[in-house]
GROMACS .gro file of N, CA and C in nm:
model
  465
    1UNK      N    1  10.709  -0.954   0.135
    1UNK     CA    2  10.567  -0.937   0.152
    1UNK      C    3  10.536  -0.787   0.165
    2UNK      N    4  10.441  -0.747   0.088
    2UNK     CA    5  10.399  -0.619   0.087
    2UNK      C    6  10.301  -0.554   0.240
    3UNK      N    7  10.377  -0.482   0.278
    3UNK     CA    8  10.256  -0.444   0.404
    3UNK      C    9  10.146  -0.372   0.357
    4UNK      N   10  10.058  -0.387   0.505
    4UNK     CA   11   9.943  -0.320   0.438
    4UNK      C   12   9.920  -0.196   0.461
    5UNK      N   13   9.986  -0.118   0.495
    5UNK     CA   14  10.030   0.044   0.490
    5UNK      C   15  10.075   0.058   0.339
    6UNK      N   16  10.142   0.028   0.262
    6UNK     CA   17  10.218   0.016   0.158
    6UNK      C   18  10.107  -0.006   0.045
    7UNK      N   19  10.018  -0.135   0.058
    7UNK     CA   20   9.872  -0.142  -0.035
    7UNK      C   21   9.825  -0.072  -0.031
    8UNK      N   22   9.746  -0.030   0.146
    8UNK     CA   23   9.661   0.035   0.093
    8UNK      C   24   9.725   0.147   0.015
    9UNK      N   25   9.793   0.226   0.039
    9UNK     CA   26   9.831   0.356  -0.065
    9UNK      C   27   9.834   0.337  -0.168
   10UNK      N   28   9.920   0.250  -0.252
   10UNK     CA   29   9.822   0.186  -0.391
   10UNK      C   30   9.712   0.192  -0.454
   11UNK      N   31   9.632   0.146  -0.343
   11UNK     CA   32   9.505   0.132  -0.408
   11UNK      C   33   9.470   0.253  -0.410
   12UNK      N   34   9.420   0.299  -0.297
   12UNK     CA   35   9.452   0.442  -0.338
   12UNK      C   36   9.470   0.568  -0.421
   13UNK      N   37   9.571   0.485  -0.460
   13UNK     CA   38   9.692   0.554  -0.600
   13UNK      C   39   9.578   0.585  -0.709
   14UNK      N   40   9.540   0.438  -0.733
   14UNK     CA   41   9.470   0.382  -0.858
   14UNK      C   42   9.313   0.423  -0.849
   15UNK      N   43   9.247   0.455  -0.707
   15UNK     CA   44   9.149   0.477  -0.662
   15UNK      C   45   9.131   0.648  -0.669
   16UNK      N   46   9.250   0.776  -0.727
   16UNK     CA   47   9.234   0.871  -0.712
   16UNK      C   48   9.203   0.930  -0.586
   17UNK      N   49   9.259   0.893  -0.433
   17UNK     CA   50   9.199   0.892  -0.366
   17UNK      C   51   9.337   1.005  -0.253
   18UNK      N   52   9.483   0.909  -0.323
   18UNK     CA   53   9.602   0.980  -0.236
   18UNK      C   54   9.666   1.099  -0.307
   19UNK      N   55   9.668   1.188  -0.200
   19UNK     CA   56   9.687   1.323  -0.192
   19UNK      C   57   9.880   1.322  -0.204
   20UNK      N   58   9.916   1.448  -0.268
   20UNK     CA   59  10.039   1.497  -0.355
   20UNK      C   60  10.137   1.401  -0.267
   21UNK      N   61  10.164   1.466  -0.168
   21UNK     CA   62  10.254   1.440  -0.051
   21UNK      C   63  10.292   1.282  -0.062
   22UNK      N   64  10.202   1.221  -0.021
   22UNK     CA   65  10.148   1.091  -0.015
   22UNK      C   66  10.199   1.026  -0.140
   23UNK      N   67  10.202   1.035  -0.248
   23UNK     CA   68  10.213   1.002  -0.350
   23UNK      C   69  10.345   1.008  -0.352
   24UNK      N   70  10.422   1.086  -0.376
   24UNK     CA   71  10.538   1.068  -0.348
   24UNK      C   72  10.625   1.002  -0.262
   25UNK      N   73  10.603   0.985  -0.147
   25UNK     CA   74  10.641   0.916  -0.038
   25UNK      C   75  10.577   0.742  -0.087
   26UNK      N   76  10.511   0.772  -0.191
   26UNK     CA   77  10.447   0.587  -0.265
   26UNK      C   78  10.561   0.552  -0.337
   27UNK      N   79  10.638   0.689  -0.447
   27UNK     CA   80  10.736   0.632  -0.517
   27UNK      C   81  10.834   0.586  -0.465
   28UNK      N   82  10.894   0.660  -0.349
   28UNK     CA   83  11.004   0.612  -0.325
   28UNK      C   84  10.970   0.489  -0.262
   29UNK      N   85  10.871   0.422  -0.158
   29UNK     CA   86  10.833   0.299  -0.092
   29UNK      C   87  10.880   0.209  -0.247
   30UNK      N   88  10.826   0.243  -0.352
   30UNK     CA   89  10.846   0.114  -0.472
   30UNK      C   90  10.924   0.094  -0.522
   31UNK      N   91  10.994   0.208  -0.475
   31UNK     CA   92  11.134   0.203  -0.556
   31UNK      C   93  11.249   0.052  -0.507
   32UNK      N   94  11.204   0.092  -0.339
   32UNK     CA   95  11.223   0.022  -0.274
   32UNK      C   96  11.220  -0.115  -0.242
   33UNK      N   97  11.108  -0.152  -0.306
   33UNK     CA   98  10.991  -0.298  -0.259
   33UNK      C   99  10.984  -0.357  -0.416
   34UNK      N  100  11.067  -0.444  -0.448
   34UNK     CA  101  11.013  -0.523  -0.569
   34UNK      C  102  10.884  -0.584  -0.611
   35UNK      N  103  10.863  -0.679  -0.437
   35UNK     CA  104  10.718  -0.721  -0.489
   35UNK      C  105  10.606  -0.598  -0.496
   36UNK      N  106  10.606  -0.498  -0.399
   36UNK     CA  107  10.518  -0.369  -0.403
   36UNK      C  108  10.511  -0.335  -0.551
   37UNK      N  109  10.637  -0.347  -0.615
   37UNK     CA  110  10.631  -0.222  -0.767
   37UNK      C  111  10.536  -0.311  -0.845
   38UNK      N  112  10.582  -0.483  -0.834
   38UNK     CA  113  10.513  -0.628  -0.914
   38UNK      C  114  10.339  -0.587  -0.919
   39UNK      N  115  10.302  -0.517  -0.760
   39UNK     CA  116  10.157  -0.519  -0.728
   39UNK      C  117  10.102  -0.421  -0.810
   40UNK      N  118  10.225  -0.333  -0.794
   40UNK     CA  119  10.201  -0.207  -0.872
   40UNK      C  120  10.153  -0.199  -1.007
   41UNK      N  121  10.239  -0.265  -1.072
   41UNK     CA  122  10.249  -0.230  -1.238
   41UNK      C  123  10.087  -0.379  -1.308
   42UNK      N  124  10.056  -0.450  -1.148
   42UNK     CA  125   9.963  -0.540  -1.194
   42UNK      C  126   9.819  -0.416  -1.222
   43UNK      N  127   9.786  -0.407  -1.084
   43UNK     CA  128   9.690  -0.299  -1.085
   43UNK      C  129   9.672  -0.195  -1.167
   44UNK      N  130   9.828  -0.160  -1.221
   44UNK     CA  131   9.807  -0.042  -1.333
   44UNK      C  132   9.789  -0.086  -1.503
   45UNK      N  133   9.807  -0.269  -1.520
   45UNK     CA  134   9.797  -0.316  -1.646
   45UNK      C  135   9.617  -0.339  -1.615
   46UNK      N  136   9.546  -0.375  -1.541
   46UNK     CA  137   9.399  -0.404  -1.490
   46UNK      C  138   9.295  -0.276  -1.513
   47UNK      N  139   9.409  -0.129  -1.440
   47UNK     CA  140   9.311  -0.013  -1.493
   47UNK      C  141   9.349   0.052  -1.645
   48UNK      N  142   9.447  -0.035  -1.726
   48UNK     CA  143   9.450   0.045  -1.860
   48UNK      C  144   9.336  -0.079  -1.917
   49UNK      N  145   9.334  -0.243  -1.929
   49UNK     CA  146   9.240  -0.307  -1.967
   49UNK      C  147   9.091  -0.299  -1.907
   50UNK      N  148   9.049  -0.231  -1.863
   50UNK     CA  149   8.923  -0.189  -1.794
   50UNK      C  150   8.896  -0.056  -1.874
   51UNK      N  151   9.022   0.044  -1.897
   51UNK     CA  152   8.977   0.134  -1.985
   51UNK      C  153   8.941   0.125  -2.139
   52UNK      N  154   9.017   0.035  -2.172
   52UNK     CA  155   9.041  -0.015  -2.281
   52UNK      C  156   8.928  -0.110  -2.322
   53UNK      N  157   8.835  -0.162  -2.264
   53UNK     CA  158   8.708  -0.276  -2.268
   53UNK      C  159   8.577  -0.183  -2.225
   54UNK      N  160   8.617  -0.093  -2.156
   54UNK     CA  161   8.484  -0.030  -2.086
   54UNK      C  162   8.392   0.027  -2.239
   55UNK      N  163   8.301   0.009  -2.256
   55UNK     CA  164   8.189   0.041  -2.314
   55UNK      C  165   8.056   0.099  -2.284
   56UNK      N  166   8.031   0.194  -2.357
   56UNK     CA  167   7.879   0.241  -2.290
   56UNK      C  168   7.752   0.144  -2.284
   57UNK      N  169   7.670   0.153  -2.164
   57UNK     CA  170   7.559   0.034  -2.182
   57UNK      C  171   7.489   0.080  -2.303
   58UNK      N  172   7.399   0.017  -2.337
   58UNK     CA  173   7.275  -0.014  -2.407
   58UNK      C  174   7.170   0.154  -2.357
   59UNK      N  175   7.115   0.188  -2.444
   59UNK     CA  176   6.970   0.269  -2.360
   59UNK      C  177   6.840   0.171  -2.247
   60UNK      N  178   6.851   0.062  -2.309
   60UNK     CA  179   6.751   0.001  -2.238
   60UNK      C  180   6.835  -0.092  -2.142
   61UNK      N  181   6.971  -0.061  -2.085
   61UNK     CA  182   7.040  -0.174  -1.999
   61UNK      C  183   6.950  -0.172  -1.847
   62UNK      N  184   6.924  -0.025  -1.806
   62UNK     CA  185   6.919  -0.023  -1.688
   62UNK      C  186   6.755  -0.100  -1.674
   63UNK      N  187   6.647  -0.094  -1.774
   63UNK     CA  188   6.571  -0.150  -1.770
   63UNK      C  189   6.538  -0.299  -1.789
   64UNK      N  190   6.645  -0.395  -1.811
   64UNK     CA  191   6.613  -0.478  -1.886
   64UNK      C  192   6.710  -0.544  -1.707
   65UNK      N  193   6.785  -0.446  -1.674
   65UNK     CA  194   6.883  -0.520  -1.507
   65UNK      C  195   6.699  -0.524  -1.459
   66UNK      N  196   6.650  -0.412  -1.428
   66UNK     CA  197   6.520  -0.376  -1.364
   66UNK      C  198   6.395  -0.479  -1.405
   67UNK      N  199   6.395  -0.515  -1.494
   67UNK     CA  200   6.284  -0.688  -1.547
   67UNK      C  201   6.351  -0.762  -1.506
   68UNK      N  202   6.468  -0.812  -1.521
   68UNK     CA  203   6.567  -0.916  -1.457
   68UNK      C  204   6.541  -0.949  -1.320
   69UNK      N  205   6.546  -0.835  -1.210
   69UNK     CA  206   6.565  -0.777  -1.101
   69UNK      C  207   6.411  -0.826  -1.018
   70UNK      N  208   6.280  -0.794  -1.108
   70UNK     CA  209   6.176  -0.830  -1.078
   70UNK      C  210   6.098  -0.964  -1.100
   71UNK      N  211   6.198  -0.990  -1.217
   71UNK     CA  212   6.128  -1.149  -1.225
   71UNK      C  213   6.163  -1.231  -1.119
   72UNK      N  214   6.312  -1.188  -1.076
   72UNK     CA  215   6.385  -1.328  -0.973
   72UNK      C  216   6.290  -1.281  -0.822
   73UNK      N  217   6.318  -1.111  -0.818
   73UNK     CA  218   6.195  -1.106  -0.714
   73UNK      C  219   6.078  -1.200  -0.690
   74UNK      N  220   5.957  -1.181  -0.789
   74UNK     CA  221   5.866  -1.201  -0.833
   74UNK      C  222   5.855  -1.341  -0.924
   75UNK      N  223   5.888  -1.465  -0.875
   75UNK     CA  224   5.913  -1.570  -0.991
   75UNK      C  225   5.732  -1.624  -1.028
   76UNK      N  226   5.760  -1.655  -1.130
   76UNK     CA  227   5.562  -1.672  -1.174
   76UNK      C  228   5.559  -1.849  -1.164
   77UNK      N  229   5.449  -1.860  -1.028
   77UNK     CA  230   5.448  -1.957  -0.967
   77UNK      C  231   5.324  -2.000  -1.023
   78UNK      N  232   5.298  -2.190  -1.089
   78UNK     CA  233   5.163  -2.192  -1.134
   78UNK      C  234   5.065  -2.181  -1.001
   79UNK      N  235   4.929  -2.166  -1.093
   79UNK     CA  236   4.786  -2.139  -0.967
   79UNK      C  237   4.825  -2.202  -0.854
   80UNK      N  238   4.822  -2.340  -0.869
   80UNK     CA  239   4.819  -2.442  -0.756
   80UNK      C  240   4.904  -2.392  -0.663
   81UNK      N  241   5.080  -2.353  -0.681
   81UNK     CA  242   5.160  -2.324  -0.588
   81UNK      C  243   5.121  -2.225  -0.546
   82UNK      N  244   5.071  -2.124  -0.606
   82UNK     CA  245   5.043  -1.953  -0.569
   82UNK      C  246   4.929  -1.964  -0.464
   83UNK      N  247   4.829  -2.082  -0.432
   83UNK     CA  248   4.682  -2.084  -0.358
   83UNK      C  249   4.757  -2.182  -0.281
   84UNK      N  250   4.770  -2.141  -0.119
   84UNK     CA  251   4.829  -2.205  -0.025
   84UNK      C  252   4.734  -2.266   0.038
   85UNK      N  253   4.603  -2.313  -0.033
   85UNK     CA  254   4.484  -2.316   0.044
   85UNK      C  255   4.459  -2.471  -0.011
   86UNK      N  256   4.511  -2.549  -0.102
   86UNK     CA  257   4.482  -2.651  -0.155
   86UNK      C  258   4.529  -2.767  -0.044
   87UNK      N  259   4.627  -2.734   0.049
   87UNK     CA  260   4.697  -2.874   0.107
   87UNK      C  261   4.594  -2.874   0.246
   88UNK      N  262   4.505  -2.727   0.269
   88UNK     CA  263   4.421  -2.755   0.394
   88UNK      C  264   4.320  -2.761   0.318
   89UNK      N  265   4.262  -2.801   0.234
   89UNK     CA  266   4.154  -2.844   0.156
   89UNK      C  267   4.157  -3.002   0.126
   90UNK      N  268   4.318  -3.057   0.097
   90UNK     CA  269   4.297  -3.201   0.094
   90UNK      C  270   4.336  -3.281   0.256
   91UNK      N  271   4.354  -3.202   0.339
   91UNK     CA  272   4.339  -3.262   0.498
   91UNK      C  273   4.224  -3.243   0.542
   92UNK      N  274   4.136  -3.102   0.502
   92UNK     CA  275   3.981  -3.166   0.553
   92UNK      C  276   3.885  -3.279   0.469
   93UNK      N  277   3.951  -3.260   0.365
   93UNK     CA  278   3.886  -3.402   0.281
   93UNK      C  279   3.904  -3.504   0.341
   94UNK      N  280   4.035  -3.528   0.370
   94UNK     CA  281   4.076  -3.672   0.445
   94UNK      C  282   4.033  -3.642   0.532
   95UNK      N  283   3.991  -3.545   0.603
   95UNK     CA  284   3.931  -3.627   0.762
   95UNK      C  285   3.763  -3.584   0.752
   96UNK      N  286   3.750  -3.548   0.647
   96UNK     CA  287   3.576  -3.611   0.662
   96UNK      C  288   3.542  -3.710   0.571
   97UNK      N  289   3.646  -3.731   0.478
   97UNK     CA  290   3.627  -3.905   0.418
   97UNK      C  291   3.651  -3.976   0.546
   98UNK      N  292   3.737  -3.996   0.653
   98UNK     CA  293   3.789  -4.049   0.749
   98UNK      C  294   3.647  -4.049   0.851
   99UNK      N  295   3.540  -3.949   0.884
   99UNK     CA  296   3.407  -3.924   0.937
   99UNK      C  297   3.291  -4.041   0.894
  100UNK      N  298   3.315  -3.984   0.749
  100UNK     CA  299   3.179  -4.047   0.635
  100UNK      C  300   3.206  -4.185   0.686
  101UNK      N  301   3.387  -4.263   0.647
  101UNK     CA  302   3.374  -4.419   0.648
  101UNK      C  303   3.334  -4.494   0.805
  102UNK      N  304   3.373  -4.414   0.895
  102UNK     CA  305   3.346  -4.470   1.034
  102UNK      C  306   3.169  -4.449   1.011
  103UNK      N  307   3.092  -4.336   0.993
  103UNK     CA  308   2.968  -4.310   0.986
  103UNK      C  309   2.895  -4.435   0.891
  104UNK      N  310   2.942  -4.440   0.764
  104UNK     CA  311   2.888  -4.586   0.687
  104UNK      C  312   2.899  -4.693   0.769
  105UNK      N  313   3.027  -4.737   0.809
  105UNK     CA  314   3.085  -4.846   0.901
  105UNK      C  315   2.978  -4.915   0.998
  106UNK      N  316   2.936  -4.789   1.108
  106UNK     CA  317   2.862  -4.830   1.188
  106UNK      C  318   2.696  -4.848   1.141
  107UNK      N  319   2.666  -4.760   1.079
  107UNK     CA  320   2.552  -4.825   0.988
  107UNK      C  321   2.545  -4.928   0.921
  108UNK      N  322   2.660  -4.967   0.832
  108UNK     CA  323   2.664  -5.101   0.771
  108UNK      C  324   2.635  -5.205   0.904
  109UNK      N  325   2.719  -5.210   1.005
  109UNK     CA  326   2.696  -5.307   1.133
  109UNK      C  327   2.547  -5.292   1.166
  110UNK      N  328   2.480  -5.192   1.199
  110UNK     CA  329   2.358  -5.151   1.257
  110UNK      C  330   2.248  -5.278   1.150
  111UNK      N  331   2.274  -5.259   1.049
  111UNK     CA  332   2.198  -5.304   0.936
  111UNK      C  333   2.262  -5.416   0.937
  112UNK      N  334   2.374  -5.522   0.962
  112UNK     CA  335   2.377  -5.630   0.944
  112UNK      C  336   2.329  -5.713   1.096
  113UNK      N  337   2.325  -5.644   1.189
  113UNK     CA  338   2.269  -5.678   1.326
  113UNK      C  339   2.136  -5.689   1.242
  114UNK      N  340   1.996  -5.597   1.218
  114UNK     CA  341   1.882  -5.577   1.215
  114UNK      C  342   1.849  -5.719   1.063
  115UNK      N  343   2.001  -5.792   0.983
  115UNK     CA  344   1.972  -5.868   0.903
  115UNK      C  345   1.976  -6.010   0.947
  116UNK      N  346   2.061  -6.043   1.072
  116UNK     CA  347   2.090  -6.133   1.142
  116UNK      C  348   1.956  -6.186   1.225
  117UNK      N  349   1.911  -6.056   1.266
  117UNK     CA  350   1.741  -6.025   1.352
  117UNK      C  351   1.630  -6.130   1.293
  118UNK      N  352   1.626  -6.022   1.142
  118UNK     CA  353   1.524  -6.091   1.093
  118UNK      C  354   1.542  -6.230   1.025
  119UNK      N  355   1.655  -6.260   1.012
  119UNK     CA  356   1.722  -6.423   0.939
  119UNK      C  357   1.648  -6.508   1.045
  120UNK      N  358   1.652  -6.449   1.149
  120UNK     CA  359   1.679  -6.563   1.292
  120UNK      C  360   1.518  -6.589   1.304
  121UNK      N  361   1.428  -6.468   1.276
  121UNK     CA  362   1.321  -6.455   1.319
  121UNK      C  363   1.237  -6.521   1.141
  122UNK      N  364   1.281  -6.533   1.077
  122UNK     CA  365   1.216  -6.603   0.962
  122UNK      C  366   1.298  -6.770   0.979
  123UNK      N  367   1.383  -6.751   1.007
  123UNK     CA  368   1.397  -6.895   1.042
  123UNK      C  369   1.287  -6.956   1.156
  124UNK      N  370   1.269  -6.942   1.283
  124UNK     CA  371   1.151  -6.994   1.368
  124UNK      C  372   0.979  -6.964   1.322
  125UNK      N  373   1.006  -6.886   1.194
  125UNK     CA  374   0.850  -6.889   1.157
  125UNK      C  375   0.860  -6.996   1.059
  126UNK      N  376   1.011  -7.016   0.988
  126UNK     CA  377   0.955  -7.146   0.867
  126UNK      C  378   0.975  -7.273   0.965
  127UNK      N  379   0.982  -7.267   1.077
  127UNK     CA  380   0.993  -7.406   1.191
  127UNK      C  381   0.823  -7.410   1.232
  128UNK      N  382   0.810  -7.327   1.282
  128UNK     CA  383   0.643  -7.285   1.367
  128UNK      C  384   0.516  -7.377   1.227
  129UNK      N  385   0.584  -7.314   1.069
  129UNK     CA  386   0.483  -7.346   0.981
  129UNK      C  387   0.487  -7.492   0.894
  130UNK      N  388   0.665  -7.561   0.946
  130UNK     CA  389   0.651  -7.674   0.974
  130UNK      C  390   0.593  -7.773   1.070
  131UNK      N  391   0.595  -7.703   1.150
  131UNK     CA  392   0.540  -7.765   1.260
  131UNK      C  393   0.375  -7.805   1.298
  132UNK      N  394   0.315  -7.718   1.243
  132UNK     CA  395   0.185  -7.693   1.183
  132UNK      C  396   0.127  -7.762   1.082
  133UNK      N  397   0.232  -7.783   0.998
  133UNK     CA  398   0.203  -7.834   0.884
  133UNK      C  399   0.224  -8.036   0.889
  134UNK      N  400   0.289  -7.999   0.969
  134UNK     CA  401   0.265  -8.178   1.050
  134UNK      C  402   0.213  -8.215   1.150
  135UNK      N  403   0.141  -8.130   1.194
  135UNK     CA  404   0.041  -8.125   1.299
  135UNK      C  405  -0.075  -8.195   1.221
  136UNK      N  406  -0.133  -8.174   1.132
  136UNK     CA  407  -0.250  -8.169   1.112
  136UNK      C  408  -0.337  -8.305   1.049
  137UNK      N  409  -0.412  -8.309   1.060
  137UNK     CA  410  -0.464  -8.490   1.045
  137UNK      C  411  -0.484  -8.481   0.897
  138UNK      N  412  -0.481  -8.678   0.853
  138UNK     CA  413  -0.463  -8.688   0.769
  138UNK      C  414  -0.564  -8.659   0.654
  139UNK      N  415  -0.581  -8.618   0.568
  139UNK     CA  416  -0.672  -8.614   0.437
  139UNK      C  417  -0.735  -8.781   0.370
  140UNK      N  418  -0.849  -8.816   0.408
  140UNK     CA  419  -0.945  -8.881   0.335
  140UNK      C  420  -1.023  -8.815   0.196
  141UNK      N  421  -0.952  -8.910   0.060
  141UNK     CA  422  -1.004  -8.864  -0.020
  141UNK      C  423  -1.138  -9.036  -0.082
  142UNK      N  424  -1.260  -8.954  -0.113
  142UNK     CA  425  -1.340  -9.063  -0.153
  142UNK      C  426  -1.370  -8.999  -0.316
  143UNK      N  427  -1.401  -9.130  -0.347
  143UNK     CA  428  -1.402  -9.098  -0.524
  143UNK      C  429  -1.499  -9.182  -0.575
  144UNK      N  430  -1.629  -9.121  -0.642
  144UNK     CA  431  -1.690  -9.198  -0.697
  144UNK      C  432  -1.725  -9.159  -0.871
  145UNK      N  433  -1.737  -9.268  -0.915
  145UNK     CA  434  -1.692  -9.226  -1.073
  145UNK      C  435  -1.812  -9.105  -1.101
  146UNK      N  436  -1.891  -9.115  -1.073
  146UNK     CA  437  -2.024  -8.995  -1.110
  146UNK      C  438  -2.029  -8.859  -1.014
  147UNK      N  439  -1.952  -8.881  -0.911
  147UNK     CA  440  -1.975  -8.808  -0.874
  147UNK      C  441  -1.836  -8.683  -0.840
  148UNK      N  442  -1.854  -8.571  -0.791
  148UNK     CA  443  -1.683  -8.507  -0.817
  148UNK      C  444  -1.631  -8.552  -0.685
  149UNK      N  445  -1.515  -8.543  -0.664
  149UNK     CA  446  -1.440  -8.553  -0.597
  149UNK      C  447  -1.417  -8.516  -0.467
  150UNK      N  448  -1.464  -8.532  -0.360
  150UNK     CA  449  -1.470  -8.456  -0.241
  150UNK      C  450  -1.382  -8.534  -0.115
  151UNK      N  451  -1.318  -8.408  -0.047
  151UNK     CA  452  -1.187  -8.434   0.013
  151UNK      C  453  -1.243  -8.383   0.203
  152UNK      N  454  -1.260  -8.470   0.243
  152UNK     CA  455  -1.231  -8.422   0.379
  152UNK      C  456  -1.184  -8.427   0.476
  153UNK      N  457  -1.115  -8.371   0.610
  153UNK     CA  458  -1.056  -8.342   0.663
  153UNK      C  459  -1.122  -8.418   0.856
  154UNK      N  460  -1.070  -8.493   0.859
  154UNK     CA  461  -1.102  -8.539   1.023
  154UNK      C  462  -1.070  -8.486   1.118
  155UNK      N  463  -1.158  -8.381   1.133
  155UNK     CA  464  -1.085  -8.289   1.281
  155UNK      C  465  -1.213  -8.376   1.372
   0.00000   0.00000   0.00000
């Protein structure tokens, strides 16, 4: 197992980072360390294929990371999601539809009380005008052929 005194200097190595001295004191450690040299010669096949693939961007790369960059920022949300104002617009609806139907409600009752009222109260007037209407004495009709017809009443 490679220590990590031993890596990091490696990386290092490969990172342009370890100084003369240092470097030397790396060869002989690998000379030493089989799996170290294994790590070694990996990292150094990784920075020749990195040199070897690296390519210059595009002129328009850094702008096109920068639209990329702002759309995911910035995602284009339709109207409805973008107006946070629609879901407290359909809860005051529901609760003044919820107002209006109790408000009809009790009016509808108000008005079937005031229909019950007058049912009750046209019912004892068509009793009163029966009642009246058999009250009253009978009709004598006399008829004589020459003469018209006359109807009267025996009070």
């Amino acid at each position: 197992m490679i220590s990590e005194n031993l890596k990091t200097m490696i990386n290092e190595y490969f990172d342009n980072e370890l100084d003369k001295k240092s470097e030397s004191s790396l060869f002989v450690l690998l000379s030493q360390d089989d799996e170290a040299r294994e790590y070694f010669k990996n990292l150094s096949f990784l920075e020749t294929v990195v040199d070897e693939t690296s390519e210059e961007p595009d002129d328009d790369f850094e702008e096109r990371i920068l639209r990329s960059v702002e759309k995911l920022s910035n995602p284009h949300l339709p109207f409805f999601q973008r107006i946070r104002i629609i879901p407290k617009l359909s809860y005051a609806f529901a609760i003044l539809m919820l107002v209006l139907t109790t408000y009809f409600f009790v009016k509808l009752e108000t008005y079937q009380d005031r229909i019950d009222t007058i049912s009750n109260h046209l019912i004892q007037q068509a009793y009163t005008i029966e009642t009246l209407y058999n009250s009253l004495p009978a009709v004598e009709v006399n008829a004589k052929s020459n003469n018209p017809i006359i109807v009267r009443s025996n009070l």
